[in-house]
Short mmCIF file of C-alpha atoms in Angstrom, two decimals:
data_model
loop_
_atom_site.label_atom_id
_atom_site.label_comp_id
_atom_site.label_asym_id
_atom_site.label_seq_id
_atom_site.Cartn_x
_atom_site.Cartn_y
_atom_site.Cartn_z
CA UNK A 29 -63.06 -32.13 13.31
CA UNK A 30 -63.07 -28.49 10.95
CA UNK A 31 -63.87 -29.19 7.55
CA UNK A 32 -61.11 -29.06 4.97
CA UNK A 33 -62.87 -25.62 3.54
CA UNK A 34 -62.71 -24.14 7.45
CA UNK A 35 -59.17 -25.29 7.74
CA UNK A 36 -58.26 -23.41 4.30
CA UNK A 37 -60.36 -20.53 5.27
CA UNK A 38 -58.36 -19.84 8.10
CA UNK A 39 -54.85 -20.71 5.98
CA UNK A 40 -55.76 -17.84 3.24
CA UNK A 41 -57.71 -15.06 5.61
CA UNK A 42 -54.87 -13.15 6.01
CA UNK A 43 -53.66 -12.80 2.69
CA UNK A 44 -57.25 -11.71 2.03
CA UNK A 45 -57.65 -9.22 4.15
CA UNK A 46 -54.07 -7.89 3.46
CA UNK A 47 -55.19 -7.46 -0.28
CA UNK A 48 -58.56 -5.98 0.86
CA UNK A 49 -56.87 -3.11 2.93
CA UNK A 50 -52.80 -2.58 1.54
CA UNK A 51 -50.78 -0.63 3.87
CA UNK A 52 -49.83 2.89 2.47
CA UNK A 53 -46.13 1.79 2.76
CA UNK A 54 -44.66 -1.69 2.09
CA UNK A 55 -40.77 -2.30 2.20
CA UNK A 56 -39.66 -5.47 1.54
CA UNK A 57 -36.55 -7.43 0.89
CA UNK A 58 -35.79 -10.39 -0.81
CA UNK A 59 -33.17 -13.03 -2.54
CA UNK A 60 -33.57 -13.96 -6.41
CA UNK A 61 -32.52 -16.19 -9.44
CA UNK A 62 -31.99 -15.14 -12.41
CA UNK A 63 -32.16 -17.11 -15.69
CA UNK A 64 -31.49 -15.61 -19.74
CA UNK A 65 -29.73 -15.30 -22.41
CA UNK A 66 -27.94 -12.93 -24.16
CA UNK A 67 -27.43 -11.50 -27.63
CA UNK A 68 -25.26 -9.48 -30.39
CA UNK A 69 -26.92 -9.15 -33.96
CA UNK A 70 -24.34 -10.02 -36.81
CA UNK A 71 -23.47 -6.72 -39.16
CA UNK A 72 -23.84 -6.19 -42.84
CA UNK A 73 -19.87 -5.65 -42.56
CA UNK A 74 -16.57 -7.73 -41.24
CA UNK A 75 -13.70 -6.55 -39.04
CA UNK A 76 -10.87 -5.24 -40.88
CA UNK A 77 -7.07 -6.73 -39.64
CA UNK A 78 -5.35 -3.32 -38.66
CA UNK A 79 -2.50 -3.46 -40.83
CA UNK A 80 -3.67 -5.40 -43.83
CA UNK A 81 -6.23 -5.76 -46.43
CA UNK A 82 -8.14 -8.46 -44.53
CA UNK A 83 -11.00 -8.78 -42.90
CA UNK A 84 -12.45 -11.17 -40.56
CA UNK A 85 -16.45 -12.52 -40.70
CA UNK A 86 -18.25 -10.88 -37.31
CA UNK A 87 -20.82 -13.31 -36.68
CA UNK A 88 -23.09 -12.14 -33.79
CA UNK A 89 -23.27 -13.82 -30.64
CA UNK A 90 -26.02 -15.94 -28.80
CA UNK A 91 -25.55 -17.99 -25.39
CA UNK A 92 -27.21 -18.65 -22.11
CA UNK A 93 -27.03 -16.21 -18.96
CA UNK A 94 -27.79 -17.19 -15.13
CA UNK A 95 -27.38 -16.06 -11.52
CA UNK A 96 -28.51 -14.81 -7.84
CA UNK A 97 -28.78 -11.73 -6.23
CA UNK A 98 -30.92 -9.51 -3.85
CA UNK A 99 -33.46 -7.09 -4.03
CA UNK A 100 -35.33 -4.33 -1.66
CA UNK A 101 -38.46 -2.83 -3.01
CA UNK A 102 -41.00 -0.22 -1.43
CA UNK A 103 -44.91 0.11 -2.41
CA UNK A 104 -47.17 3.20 -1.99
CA UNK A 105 -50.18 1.59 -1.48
CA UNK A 106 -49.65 -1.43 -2.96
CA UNK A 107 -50.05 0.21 -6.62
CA UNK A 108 -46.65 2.02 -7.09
CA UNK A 109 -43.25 0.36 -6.35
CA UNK A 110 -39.47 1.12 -6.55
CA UNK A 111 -37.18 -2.07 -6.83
CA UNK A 112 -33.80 -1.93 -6.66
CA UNK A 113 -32.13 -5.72 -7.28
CA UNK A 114 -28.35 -6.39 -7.20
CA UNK A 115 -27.47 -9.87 -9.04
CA UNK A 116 -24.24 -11.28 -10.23
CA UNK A 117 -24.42 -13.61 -13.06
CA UNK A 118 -22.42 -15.18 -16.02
CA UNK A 119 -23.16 -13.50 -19.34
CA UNK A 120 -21.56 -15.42 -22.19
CA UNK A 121 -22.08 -16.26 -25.85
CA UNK A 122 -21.02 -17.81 -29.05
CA UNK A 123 -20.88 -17.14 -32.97
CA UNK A 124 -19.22 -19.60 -35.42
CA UNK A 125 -16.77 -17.86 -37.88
CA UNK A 126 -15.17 -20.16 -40.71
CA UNK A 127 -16.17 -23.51 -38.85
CA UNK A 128 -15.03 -22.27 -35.66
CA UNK A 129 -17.13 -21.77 -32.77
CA UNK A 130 -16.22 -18.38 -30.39
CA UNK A 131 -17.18 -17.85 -27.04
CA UNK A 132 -17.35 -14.59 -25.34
CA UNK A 133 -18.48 -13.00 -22.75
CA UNK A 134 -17.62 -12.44 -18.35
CA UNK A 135 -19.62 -12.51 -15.16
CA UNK A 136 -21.27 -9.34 -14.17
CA UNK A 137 -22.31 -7.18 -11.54
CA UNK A 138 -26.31 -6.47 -12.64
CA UNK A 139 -28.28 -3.22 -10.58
CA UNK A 140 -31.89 -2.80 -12.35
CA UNK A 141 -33.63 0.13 -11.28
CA UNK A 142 -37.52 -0.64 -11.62
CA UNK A 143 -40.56 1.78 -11.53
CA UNK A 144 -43.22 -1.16 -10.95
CA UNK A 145 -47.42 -0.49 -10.94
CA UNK A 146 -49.40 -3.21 -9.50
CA UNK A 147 -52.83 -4.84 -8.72
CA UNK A 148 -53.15 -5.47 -4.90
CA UNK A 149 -55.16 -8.46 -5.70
CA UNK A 150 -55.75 -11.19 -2.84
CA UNK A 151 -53.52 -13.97 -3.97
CA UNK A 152 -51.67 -13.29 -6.98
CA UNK A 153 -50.28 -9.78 -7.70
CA UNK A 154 -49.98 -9.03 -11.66
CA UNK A 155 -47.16 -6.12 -12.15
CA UNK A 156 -45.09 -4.32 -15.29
CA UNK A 157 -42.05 -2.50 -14.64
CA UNK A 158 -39.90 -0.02 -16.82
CA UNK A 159 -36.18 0.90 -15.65
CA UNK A 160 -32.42 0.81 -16.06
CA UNK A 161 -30.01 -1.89 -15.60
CA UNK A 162 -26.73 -0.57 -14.60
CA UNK A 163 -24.14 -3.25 -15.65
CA UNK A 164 -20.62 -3.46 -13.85
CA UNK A 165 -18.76 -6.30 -16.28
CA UNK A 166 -15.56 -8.43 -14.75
CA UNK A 167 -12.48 -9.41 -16.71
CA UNK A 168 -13.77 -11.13 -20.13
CA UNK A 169 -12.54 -13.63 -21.96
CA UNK A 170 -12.55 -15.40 -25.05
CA UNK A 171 -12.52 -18.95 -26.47
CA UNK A 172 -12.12 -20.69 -29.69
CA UNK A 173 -13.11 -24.19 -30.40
CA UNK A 174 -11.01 -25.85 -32.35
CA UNK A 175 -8.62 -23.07 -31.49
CA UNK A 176 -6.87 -22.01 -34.86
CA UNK A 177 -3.60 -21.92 -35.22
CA UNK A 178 -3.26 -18.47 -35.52
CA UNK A 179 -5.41 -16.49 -34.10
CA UNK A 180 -6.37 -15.65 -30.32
CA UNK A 181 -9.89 -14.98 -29.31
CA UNK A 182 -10.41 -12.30 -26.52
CA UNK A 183 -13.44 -10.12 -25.61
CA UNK A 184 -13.71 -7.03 -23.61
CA UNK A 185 -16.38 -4.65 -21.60
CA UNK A 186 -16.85 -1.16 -19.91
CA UNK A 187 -19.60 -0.52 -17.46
CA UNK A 188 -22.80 0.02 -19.54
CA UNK A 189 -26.64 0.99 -19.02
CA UNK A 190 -29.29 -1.18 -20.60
CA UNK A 191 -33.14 -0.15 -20.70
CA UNK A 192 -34.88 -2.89 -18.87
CA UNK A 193 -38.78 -3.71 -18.89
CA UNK A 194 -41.12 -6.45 -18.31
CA UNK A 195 -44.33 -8.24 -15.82
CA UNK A 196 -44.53 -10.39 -13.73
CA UNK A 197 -46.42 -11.44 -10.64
CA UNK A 198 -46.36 -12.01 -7.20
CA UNK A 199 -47.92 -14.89 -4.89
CA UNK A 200 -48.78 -14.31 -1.41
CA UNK A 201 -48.07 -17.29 1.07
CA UNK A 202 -51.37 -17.61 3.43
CA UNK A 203 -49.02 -17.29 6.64
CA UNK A 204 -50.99 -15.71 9.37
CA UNK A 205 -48.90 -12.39 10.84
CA UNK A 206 -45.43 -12.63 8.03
CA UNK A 207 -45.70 -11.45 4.80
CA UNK A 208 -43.93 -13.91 2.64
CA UNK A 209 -44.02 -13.32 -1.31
CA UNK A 210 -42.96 -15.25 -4.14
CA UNK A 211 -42.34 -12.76 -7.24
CA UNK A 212 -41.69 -13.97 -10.74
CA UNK A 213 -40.83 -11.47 -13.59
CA UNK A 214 -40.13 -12.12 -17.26
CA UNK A 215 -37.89 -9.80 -18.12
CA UNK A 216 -36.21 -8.09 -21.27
CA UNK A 217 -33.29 -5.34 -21.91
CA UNK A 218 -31.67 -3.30 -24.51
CA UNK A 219 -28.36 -1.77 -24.95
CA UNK A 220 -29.07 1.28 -26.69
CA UNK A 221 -24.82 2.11 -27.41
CA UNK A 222 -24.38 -1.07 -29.65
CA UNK A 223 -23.04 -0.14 -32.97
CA UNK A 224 -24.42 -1.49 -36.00
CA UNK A 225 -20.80 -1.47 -37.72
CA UNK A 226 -18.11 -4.79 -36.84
CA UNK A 227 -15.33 -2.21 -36.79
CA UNK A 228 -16.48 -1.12 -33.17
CA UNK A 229 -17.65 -4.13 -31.90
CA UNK A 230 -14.61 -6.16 -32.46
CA UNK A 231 -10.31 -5.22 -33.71
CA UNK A 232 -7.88 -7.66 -35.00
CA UNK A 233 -4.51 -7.10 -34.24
CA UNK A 234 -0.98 -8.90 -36.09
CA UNK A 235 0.60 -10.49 -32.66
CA UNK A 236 4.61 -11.85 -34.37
CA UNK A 237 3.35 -14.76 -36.46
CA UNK A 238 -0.69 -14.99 -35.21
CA UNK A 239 -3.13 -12.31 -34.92
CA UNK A 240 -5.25 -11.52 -31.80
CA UNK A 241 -9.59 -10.54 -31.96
CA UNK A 242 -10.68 -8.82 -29.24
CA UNK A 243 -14.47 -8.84 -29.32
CA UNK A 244 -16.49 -6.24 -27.62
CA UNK A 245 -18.79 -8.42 -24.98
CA UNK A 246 -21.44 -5.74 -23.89
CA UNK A 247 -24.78 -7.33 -24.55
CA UNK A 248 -26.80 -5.96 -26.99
CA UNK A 249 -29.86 -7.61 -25.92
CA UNK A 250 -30.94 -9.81 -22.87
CA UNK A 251 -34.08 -11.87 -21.91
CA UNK A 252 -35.00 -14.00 -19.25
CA UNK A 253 -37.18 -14.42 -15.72
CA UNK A 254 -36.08 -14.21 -12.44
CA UNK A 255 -37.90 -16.12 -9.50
CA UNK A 256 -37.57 -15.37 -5.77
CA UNK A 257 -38.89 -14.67 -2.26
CA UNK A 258 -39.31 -11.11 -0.49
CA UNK A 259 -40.23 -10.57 2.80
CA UNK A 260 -42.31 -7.67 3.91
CA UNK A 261 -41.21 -5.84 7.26
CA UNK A 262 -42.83 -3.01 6.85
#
């Protein structure tokens, strides 16, 4: 019988030797998760009630994000990479304002354009990226819990652009002839269009006897990882 070091010699020689020599070009495509969270700051002031002389508290917004997509990325050598990803996830939060907890947010179409550099190391690729995430929002909506008796919670968004940046990694399966890789990114984003003032982030309107919010729900900020696999056909 082959010794257990012969048997994983053979297992991890091609993943070696792949490292040892990249190809100049290296396409690859893929399916993903995606797993975050995403964030409003509060403001120094409140959103006036068109109308009136009141105001209501704008309390910033935190909740969890998650989702799948697809991705297709191309290498120059194994150092320099483009990565386009298209994911669709559920980007939601909540801020509490007078006892009451609101929920906003929709599910999204996500496209993050990526400028990657990497190490064409044997097993485990390091990476950073720098890009844009082009952001396609669906129909939003807003919740209140308990819901008051006179007011109506609702939340908007346009199509934005966040900047996007991170690292991440890659591992190479030891599969002799397919090149099978299992990237993981941590990932972060900023909205660079998000006002500082509550006035343009949120309006309340008098509705007959209630009044209707409608919050703004384009992130501010997001964070989170995705994990996938990509397969290399080129």
């Amino acid at each position: 019988m082959r010794s257990l070091s012969h048997v994983l010699l053979a297992l991890v020689a091609p993943a070696v030797a792949a490292a040892a020599e990249p190809r100049k070009f290296e396409v690859g495509v893929g399916a993903l998760g995606y797993f975050g969270a995403n964030f409003l700051s509060d403001t120094d002031d409140d959103v006036p009630v068109e109308g009136s002389n009141l105001v209501l508290p704008y309390p910033g917004f935190a909740g969890f994000s998650g989702g799948a997509g697809v991705s297709l990325e191309a290498r120059y050598k194994g150092f320099v990479g483009l990565e386009v990803d298209l994911v669709r996830s559920s980007d939601r939060g909540s801020g509490e304002i007078n006892g009451v907890d609101v929920t906003i947010g929709q599910t999204s179409w996500h496209m993050p354009l990526l400028l990657e550099l990497a190490v064409p190391s044997a097993f485990v690729r390091p990476s950073v990226f720098v890009g844009i995430d082009l952001v396609f929002p669906g129909e939003g909506k807003g919740e209140a819990d308990p819901p008051p008796d006179n007011l109506e919670v609702a939340s908007t968004a346009s199509s934005y652009t966040m900047l996007t940046f991170g690292f991440g990694f890659e591992v190479l399966l030891p599969i002799e002839g397919v090149d099978i890789r299992v990237p993981i990114t941590v990932r972060g984003a900023r909205n660079g269009g998000t006002s500082a003032s509550a006035s343009d982030r949120a309006s309340v309107e008098p509705t007959g006897g209630y009044y209707e919010a409608t919050f703004n729900s384009e992130w501010q900020w997001q964070a989170g990882g995705t994990i996938g696999v990509t397969y290399y056909f080129l």
